mmCIF file of C-alpha atoms and ligand atoms in Angstrom:
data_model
loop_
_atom_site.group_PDB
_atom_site.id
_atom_site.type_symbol
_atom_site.label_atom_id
_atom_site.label_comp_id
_atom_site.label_asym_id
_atom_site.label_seq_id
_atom_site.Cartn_x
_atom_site.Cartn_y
_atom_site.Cartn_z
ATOM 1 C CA UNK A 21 -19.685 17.067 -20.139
ATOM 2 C CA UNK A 22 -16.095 18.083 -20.077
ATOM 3 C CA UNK A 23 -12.780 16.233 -19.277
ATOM 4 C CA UNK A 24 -10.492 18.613 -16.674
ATOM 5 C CA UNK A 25 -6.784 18.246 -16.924
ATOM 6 C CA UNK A 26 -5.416 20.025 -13.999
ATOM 7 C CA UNK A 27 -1.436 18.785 -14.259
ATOM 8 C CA UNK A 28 1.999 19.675 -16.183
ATOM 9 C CA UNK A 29 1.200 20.561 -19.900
ATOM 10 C CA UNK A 30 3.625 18.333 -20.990
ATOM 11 C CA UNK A 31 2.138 14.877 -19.660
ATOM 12 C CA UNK A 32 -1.280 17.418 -20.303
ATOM 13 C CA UNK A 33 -0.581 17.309 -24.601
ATOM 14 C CA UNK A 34 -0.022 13.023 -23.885
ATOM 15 C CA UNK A 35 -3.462 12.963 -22.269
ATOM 16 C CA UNK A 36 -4.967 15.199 -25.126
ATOM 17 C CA UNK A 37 -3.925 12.998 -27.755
ATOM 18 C CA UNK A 38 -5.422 10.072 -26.334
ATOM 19 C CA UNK A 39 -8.650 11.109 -25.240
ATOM 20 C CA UNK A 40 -9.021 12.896 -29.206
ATOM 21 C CA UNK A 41 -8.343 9.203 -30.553
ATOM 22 C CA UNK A 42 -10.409 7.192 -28.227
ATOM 23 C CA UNK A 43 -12.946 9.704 -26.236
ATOM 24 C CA UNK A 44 -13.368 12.089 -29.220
ATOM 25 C CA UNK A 45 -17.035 13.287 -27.749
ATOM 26 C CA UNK A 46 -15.482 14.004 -24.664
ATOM 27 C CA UNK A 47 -14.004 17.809 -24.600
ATOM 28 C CA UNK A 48 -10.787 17.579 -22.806
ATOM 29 C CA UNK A 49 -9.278 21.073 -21.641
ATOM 30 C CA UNK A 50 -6.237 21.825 -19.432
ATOM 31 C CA UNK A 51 -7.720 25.766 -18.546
ATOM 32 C CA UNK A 52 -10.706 25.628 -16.484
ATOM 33 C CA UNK A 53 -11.496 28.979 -17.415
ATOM 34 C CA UNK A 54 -12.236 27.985 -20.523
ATOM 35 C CA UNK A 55 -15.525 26.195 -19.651
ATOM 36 C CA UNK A 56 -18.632 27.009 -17.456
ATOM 37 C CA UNK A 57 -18.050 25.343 -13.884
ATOM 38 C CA UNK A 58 -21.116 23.096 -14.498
ATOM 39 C CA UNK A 59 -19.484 21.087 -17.439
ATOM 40 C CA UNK A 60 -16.810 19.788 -15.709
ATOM 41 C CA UNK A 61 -17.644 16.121 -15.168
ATOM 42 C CA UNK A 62 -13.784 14.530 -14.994
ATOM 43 C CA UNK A 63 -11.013 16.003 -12.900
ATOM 44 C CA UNK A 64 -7.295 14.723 -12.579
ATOM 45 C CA UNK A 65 -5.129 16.747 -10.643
ATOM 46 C CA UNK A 66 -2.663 15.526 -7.570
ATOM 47 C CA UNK A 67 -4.857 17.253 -5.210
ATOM 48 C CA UNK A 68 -7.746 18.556 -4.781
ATOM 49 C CA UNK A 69 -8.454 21.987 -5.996
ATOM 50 C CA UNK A 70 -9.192 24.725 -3.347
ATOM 51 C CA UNK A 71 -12.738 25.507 -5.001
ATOM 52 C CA UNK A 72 -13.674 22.287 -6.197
ATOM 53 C CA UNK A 73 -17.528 22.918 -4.624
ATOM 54 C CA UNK A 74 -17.962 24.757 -7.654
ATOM 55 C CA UNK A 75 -17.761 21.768 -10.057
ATOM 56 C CA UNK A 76 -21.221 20.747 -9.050
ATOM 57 C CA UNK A 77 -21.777 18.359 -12.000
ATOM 58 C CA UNK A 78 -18.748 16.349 -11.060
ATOM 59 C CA UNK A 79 -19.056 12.811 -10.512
ATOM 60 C CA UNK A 80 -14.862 11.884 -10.521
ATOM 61 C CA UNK A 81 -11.702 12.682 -9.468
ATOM 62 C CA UNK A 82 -8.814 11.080 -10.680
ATOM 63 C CA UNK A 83 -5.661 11.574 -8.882
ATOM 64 C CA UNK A 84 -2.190 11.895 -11.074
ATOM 65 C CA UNK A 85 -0.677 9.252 -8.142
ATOM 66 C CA UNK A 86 -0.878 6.232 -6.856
ATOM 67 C CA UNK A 87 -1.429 7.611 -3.298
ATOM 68 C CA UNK A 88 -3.744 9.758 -2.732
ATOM 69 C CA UNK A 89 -3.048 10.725 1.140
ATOM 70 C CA UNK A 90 -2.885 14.265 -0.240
ATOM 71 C CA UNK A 91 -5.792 14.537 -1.200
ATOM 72 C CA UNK A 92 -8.261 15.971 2.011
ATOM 73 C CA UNK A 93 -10.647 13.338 1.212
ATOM 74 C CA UNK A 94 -12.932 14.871 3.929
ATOM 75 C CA UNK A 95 -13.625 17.761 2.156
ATOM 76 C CA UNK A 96 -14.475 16.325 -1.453
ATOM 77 C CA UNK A 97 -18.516 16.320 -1.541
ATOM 78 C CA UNK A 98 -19.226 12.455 -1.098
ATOM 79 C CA UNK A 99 -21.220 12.333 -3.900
ATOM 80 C CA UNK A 100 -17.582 12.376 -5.854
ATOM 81 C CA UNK A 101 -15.434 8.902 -6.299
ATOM 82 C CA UNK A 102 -11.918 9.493 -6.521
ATOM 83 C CA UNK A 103 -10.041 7.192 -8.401
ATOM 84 C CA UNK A 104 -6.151 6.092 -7.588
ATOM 85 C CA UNK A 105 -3.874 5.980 -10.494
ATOM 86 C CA UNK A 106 -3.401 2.431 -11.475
ATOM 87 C CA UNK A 107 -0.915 2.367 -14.454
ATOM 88 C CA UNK A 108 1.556 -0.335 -15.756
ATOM 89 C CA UNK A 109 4.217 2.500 -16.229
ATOM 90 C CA UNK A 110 4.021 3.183 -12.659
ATOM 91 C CA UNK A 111 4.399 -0.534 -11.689
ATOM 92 C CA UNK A 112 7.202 -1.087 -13.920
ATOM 93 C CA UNK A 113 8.748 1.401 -12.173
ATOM 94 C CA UNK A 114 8.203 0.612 -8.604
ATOM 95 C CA UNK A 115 9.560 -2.874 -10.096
ATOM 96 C CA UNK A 116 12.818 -1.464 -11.565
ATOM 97 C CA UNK A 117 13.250 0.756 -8.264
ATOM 98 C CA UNK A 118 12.656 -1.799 -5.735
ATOM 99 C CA UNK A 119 14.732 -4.693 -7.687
ATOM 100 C CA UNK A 120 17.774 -2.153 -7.680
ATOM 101 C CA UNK A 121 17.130 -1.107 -3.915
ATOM 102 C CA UNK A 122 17.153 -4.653 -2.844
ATOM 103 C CA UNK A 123 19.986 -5.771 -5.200
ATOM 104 C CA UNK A 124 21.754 -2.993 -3.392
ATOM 105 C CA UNK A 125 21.425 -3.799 0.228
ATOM 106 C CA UNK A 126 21.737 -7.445 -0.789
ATOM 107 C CA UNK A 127 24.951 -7.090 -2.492
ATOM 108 C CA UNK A 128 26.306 -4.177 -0.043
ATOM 109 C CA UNK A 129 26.712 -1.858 -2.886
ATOM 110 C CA UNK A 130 26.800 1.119 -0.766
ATOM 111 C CA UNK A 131 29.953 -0.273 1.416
ATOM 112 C CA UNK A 132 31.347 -0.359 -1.717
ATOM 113 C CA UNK A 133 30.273 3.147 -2.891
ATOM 114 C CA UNK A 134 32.104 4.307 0.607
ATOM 115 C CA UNK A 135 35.058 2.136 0.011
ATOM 116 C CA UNK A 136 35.876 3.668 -3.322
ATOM 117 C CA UNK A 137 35.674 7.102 -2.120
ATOM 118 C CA UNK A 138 38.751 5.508 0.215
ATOM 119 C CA UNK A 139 39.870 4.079 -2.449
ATOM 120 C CA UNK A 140 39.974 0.436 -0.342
ATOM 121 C CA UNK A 141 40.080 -2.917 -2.435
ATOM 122 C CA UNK A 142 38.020 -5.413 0.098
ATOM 123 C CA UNK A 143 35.365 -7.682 -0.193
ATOM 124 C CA UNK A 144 32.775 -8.085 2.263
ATOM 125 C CA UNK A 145 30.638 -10.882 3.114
ATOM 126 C CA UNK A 146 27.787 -12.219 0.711
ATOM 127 C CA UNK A 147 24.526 -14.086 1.659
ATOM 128 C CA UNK A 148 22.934 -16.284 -0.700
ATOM 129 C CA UNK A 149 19.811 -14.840 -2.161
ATOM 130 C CA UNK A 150 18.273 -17.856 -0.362
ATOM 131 C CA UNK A 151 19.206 -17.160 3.185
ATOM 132 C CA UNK A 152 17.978 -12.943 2.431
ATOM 133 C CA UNK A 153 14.377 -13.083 3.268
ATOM 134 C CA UNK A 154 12.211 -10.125 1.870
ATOM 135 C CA UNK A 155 9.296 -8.965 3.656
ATOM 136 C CA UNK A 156 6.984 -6.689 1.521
ATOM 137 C CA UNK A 157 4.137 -4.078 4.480
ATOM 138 C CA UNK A 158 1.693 -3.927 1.474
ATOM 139 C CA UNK A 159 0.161 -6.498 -0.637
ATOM 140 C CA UNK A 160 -1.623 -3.800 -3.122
ATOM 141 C CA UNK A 161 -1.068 -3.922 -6.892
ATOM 142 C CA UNK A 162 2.279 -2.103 -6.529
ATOM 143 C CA UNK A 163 3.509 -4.801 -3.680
ATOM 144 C CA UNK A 164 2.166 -7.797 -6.302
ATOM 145 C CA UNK A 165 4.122 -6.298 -9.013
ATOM 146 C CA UNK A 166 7.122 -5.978 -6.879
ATOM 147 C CA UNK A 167 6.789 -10.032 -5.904
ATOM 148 C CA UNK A 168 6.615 -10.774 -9.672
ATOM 149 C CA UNK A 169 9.486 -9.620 -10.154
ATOM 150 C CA UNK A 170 11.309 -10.806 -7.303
ATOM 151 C CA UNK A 171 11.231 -14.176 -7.892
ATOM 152 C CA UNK A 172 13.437 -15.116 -10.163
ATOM 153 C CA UNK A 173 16.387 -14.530 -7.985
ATOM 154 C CA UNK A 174 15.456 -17.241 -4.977
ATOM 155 C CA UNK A 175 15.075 -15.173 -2.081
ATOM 156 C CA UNK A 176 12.241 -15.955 0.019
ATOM 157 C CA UNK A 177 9.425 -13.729 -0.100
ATOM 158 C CA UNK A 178 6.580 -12.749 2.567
ATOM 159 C CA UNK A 179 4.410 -10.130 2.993
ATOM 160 C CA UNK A 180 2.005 -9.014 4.848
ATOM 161 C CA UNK A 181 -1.458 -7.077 4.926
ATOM 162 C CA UNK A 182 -4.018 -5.283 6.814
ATOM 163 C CA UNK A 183 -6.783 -7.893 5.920
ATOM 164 C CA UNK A 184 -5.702 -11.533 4.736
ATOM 165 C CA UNK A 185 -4.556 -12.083 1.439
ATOM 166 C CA UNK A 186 -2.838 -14.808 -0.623
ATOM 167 C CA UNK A 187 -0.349 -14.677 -3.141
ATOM 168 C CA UNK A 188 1.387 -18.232 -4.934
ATOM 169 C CA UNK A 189 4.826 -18.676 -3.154
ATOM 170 C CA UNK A 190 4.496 -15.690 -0.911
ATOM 171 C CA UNK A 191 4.779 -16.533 2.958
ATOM 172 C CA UNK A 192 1.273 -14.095 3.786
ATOM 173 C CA UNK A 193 0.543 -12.705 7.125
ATOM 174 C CA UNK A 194 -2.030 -9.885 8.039
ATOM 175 C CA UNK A 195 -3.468 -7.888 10.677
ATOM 176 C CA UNK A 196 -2.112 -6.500 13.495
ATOM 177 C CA UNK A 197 -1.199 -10.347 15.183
ATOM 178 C CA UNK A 198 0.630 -10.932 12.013
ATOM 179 C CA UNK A 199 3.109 -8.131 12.415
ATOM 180 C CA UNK A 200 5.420 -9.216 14.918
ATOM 181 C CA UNK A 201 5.918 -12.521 13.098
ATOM 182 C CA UNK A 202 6.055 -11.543 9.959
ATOM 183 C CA UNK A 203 8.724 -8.446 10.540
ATOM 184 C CA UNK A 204 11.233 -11.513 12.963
ATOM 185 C CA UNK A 205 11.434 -13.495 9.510
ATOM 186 C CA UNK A 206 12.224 -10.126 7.327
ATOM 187 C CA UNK A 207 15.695 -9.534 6.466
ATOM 188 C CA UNK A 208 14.750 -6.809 3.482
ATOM 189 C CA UNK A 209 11.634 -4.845 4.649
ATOM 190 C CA UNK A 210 10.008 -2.870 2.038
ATOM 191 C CA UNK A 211 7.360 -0.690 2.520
ATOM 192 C CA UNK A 212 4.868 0.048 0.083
ATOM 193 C CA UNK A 213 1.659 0.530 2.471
ATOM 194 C CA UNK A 214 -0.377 4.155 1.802
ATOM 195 C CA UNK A 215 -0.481 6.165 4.353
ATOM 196 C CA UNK A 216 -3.316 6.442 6.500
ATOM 197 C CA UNK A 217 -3.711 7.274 9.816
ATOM 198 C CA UNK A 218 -2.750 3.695 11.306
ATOM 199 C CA UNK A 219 0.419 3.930 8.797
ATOM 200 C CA UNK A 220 1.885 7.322 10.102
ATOM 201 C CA UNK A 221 4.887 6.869 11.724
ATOM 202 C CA UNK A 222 4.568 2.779 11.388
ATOM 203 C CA UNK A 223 8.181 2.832 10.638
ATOM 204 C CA UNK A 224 9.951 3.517 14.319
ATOM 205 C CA UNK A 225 11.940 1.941 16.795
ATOM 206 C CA UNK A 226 9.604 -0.726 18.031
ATOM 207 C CA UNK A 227 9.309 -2.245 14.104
ATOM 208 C CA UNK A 228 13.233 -1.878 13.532
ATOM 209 C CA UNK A 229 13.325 -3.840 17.132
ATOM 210 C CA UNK A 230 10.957 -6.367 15.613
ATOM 211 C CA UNK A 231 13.161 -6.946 12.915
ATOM 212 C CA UNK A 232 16.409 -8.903 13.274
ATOM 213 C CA UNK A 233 19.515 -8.057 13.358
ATOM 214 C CA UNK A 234 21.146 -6.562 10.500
ATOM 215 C CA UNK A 235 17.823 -6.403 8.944
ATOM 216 C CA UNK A 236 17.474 -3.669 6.027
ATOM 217 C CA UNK A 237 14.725 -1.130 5.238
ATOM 218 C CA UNK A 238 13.802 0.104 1.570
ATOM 219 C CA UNK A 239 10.955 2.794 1.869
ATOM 220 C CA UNK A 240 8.832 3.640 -0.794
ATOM 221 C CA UNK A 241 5.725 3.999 0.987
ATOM 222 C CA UNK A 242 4.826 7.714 2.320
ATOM 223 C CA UNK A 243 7.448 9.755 3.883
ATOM 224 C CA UNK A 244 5.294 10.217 7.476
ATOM 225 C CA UNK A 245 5.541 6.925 7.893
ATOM 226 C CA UNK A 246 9.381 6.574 8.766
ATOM 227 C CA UNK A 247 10.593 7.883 11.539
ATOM 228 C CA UNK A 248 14.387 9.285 10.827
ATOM 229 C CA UNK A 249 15.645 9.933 14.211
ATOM 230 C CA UNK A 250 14.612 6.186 15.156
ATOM 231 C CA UNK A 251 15.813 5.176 11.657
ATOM 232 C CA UNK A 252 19.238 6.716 12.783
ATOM 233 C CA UNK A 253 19.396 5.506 15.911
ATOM 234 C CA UNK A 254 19.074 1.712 14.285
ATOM 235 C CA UNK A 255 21.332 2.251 11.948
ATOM 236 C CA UNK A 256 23.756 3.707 14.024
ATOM 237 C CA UNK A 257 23.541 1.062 17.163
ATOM 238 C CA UNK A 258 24.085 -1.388 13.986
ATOM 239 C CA UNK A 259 20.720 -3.233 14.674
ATOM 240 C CA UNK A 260 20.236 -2.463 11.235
ATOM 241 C CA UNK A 261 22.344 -3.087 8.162
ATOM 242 C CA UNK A 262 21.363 -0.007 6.002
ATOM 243 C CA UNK A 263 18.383 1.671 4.119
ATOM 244 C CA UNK A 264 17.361 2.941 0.803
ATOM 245 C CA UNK A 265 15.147 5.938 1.013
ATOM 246 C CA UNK A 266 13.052 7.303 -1.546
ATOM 247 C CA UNK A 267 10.127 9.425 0.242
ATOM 248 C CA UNK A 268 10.617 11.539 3.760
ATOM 249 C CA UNK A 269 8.666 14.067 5.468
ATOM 250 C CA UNK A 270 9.304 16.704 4.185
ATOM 251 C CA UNK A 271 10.382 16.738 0.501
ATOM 252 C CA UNK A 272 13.046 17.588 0.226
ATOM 253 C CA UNK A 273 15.136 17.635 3.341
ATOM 254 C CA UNK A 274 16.907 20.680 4.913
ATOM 255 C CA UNK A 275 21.273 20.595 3.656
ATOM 256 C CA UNK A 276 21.714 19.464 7.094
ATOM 257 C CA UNK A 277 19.616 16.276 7.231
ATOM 258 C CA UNK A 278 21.560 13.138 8.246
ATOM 259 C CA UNK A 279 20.334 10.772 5.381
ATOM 260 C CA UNK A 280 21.926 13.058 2.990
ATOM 261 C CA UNK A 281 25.551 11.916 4.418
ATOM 262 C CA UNK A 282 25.015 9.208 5.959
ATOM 263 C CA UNK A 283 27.208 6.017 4.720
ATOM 264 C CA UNK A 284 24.313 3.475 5.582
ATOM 265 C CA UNK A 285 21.674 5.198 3.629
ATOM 266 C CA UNK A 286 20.978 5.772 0.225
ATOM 267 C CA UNK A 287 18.684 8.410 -0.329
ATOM 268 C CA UNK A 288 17.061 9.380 -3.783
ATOM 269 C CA UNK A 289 14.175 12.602 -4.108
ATOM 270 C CA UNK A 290 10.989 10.564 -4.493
ATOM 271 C CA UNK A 291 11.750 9.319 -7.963
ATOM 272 C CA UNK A 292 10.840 5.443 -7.583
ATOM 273 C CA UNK A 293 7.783 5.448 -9.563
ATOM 274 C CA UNK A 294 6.474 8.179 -11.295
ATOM 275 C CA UNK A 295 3.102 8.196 -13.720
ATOM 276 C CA UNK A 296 3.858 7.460 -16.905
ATOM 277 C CA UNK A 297 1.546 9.422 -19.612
ATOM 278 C CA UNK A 298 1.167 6.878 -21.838
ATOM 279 C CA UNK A 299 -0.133 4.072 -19.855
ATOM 280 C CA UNK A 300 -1.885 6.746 -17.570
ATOM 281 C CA UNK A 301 -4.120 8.128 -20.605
ATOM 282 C CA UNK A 302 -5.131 4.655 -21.325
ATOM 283 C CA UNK A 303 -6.095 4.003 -18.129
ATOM 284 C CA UNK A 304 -7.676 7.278 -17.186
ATOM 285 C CA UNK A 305 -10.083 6.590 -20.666
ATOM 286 C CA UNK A 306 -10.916 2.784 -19.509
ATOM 287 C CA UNK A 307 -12.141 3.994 -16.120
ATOM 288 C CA UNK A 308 -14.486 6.545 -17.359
ATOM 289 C CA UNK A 309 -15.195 4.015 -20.300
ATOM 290 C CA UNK A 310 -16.063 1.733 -17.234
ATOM 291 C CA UNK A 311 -17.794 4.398 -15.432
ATOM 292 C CA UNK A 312 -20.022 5.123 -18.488
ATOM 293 C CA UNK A 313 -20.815 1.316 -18.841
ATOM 294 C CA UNK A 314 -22.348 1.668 -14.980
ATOM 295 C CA UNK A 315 -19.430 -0.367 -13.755
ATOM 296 C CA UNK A 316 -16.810 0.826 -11.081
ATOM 297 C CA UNK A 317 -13.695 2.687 -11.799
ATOM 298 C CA UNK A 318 -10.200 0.480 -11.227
ATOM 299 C CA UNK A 319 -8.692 1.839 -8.300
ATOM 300 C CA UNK A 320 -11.884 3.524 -6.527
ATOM 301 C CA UNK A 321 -10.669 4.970 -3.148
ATOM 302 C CA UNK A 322 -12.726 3.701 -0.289
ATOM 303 C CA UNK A 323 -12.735 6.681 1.907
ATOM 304 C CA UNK A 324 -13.406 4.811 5.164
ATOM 305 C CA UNK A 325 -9.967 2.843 5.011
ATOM 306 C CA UNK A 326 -8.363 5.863 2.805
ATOM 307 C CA UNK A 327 -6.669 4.254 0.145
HETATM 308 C C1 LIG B 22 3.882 8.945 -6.171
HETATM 309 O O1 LIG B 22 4.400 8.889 -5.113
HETATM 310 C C2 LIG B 22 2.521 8.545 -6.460
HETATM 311 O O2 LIG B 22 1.649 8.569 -5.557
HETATM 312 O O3 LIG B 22 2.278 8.179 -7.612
#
């Protein structure tokens, strides 16, 4: 029974040290090659491996991310589970990211970026953080971080989900009635749904109508889920405010791309969360710890809803 590690070397000699410490019966290599295809019992990798058929002894799949849309989930044998990474580093992260995305739009920071470059002393108008209402798409474990942290600084919070959930002091809505509502009450929207094939291209001109005016977008969902030229067009006709963009379709974009310019937009290369080592080792051994004790691993993708 052998552990696969089938990422960078780097987070690979984090992983290593852990499972030495805390899985020592459990050989952990980073070469396949090294072992005979029927050993392999554990995979994590951030997709799937062309000739993964040949692993026929292997009962999980652990992705490197917290989305797994990347993963071809109709051609891993369905005898395999494959797990979602679900890591404190990576909600910390999200947490830190989103905070300074909505801080940004909320305090008009990149106005200010534009004004400097003019070098133009003005203020602009400021809305209490009570009258800027954030709307979360996504009420996952990413999303519930996110609303922790949130909070503290009084704005009013919804969100909303496919199927109904509740959070303390979170306005919820769900399902496909609860969209139109929810989005007319959402000043901030931030997405942070998976994509799946009901989220492609969820972010396009008949959402950004739904919103209000001068609404704002921060998108750290999946990048086929935003449409740009309708993105554009919003910002542009001034229906909305501004957006902070982490993930597009594709990574990166071509020189000529309009976010890269554009003075409503900030645009950063897919950096908002990223898995952290540390915390992922230790949560990588407590799911096969879990799966060893019969029980089911934390973040289990169910492939009929794909996330
Ligand atoms: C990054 O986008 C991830 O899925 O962790």
């Amino acid at each position: 029974m052998v552990f696969w590690f089938n990422s960078d070397r780097e987070r690979g000699r984090v992983f290593a040290e852990a499972f030495a410490r805390e899985l020592p019966d459990l050989p952990f290599v980073m070469d396949v090659s090294e072992r005979h295809p029927d050993e392999i019992r554990y995979v994590l990798t951030w997709t799937a491996p062309a000739d993964l058929h040949r692993f026929r002894n292997l009962e999980i799949v652990f992705s490197i991310g917290a989305g797994v849309d990347q993963f071809k989930t109709e051609t891993l044998p369905s005898n395999v589970m494959l797990v979602r990474m679900v890591e404190d580093g990576i909600a910390r992260m999200m947490q830190e990211y989103v905070t300074l995305a909505v801080l940004a739009l909320h305090r008009n920071l990149k106005a200010y970026i534009v004004q400097q470059a003019a070098a133009t002393w003005r203020s602009l108008p400021v809305r209490q953080a009570a009258q800027q209402r954030i709307g979360i798409l996504g009420l996952g474990m990413l999303a519930q971080a996110v609303i922790d942290r949130l909070k503290p600084f009084g704005f009013p919070l919804a969100a909303w989900s496919r199927s109904e959930r509740r959070v303390d002091g979170v306005d919820c809505y769900h399902g496909s009635d609860g969209l139109t509502p929810f989005l007319a009450q959402t000043d901030i929207l931030i997405c942070l749904l998976p994509l799946t094939r009901e989220t492609q291209g969820l972010l396009g001109g008949a959402l950004f109508a739904a919103l209000p005016a001068g609404a704002a977008l921060v998108h750290v969902g999946r990048g086929a889920q935003l449409d740009h030229d309708a993105l554009i067009a919003a910002v542009d006709e001034g229906h909305l405010s501004g957006a902070v963009i982490d993930v597009t379709e594709p990574e990166p974009l071509p020189p000529e791309h309009a976010f890269w310019r554009h003075p409503k937009i900030i645009l950063t290369p897919h950096i908002a969360s990223v898995t952290q080592p540390e915390t992922a080792a230790t949560a990588v051994i407590d799911n096969i710890q879990r799966h060893r004790a019969g029980l089911k691993p934390i973040g289990l993708v169910d492939r009929s809803r794909g996330y």
